[in-house]
PDB file of C-alpha atoms in Angstrom:
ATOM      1  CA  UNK A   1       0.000   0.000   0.000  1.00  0.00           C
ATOM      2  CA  UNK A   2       1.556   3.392  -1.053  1.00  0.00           C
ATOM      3  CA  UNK A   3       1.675   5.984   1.982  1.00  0.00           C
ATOM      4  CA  UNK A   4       0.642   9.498   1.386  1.00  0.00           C
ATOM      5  CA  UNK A   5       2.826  10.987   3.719  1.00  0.00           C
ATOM      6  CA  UNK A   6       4.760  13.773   2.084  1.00  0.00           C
ATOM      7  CA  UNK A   7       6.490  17.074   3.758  1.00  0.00           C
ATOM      8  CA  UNK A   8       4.298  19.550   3.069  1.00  0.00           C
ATOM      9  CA  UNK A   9       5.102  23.597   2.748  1.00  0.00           C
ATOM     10  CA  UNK A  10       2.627  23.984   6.028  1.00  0.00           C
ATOM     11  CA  UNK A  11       5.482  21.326   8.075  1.00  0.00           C
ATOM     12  CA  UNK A  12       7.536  23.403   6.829  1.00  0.00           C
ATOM     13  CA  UNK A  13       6.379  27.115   8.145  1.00  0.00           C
ATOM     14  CA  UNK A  14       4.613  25.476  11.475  1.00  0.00           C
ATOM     15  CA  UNK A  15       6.001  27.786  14.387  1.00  0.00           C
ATOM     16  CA  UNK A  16       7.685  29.953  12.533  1.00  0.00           C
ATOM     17  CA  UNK A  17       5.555  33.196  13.372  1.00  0.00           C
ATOM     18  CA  UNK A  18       5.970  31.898  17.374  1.00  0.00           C
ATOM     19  CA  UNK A  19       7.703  34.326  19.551  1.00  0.00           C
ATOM     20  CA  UNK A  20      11.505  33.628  20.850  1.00  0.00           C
ATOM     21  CA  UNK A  21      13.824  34.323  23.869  1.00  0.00           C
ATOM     22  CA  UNK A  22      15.733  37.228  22.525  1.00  0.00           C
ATOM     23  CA  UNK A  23      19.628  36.712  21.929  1.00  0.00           C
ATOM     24  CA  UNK A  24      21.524  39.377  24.203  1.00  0.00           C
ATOM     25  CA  UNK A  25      24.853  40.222  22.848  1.00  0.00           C
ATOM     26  CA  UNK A  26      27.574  42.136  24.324  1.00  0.00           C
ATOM     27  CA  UNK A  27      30.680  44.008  22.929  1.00  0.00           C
ATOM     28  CA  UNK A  28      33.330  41.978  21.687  1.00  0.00           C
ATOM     29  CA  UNK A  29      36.842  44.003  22.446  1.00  0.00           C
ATOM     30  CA  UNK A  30      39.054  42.273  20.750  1.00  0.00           C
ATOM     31  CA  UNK A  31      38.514  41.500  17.269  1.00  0.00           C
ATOM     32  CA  UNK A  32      40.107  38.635  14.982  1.00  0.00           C
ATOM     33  CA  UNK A  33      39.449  35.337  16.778  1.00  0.00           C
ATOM     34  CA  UNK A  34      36.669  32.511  15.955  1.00  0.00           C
ATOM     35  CA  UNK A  35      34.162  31.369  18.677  1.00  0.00           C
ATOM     36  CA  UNK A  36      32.872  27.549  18.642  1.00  0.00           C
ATOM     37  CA  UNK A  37      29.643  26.847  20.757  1.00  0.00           C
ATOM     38  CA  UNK A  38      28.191  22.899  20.732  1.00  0.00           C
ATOM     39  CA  UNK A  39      24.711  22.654  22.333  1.00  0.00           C
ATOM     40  CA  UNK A  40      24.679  18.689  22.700  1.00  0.00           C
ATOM     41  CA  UNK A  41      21.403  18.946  24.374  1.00  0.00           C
ATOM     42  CA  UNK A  42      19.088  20.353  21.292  1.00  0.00           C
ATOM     43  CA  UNK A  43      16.131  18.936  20.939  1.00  0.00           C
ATOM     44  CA  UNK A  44      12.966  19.321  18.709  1.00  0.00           C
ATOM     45  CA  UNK A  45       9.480  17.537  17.243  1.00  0.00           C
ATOM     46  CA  UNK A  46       9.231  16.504  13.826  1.00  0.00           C
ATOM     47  CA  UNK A  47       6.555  18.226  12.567  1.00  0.00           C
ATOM     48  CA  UNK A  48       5.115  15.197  10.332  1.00  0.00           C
ATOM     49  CA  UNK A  49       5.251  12.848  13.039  1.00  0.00           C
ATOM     50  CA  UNK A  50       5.271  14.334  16.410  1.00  0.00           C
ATOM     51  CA  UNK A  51       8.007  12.508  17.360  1.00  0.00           C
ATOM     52  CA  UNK A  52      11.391  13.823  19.382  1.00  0.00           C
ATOM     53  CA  UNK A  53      14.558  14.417  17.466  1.00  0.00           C
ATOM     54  CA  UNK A  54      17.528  14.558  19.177  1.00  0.00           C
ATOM     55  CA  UNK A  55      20.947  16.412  18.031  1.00  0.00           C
ATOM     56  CA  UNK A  56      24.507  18.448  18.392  1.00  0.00           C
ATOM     57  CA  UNK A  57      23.772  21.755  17.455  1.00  0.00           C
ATOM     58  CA  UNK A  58      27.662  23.502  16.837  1.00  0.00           C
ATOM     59  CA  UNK A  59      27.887  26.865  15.907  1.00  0.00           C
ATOM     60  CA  UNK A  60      30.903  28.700  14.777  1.00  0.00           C
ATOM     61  CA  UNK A  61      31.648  32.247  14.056  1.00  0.00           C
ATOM     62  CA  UNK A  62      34.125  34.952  14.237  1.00  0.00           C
ATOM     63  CA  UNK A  63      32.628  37.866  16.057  1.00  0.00           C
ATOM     64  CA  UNK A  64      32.818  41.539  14.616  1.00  0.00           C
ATOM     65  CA  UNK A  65      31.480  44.199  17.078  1.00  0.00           C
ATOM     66  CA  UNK A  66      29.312  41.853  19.420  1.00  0.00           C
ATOM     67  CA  UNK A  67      29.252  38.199  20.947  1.00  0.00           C
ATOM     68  CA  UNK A  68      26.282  36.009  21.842  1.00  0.00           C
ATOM     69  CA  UNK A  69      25.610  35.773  25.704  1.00  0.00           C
ATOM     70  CA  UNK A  70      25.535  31.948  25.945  1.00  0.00           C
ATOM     71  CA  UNK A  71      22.223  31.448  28.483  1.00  0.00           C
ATOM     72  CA  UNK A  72      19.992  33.578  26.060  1.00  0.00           C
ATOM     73  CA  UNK A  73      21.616  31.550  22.800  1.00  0.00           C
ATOM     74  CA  UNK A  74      20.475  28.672  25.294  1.00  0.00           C
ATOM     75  CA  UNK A  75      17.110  29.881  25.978  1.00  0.00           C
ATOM     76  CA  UNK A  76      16.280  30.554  22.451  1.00  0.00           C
ATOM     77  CA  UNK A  77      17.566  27.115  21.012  1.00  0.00           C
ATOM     78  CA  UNK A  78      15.095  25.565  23.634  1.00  0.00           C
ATOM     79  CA  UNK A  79      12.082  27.475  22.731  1.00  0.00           C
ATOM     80  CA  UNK A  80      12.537  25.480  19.587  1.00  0.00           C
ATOM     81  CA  UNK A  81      11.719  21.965  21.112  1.00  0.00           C
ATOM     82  CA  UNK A  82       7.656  22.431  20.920  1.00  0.00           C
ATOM     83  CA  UNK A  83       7.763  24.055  17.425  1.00  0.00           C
ATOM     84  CA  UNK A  84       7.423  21.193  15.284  1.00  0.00           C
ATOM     85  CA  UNK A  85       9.496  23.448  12.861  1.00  0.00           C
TER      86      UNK A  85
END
């Protein structure tokens, strides 16, 4: 039997009008240097099946005049989990 389960454009865009933690930044004072940041503890809902996904989220940049502030990067990766996104 042929399933008709497809990803469909409204999986796609569920959540993304919900509001988010804001990311608070401060002032980075010395320029020229890369920052690495690995959230092993991401989590989120696939938003076919409901079910949990699990994953490594690593994020690497070089800052230019500000740096992420590391609990509010937190918060807002977590707000994520329910989204279904």
């Amino acid at each position: 039997m042929k399933s008709n389960r497809q990803y469909t454009d409204e999986h796609a865009s569920a959540g993304v009008d919900a509001p988010l933690p804001e990311i608070e930044t401060w002032p980075n004072q010395y320029p020229g240097y890369e920052i690495e940041i690995e959230m092993p503890e991401f989590t989120s809902v696939c938003p076919k099946t409901g079910l949990p996904d699990h994953g490594i989220l690593t994020l690497t940049y070089v800052p230019l005049k500000r740096c992420l502030e590391l609990k509010s990067l937190k918060m807002s990766t977590l707000a994520y989990r329910d989204l279904g996104i």
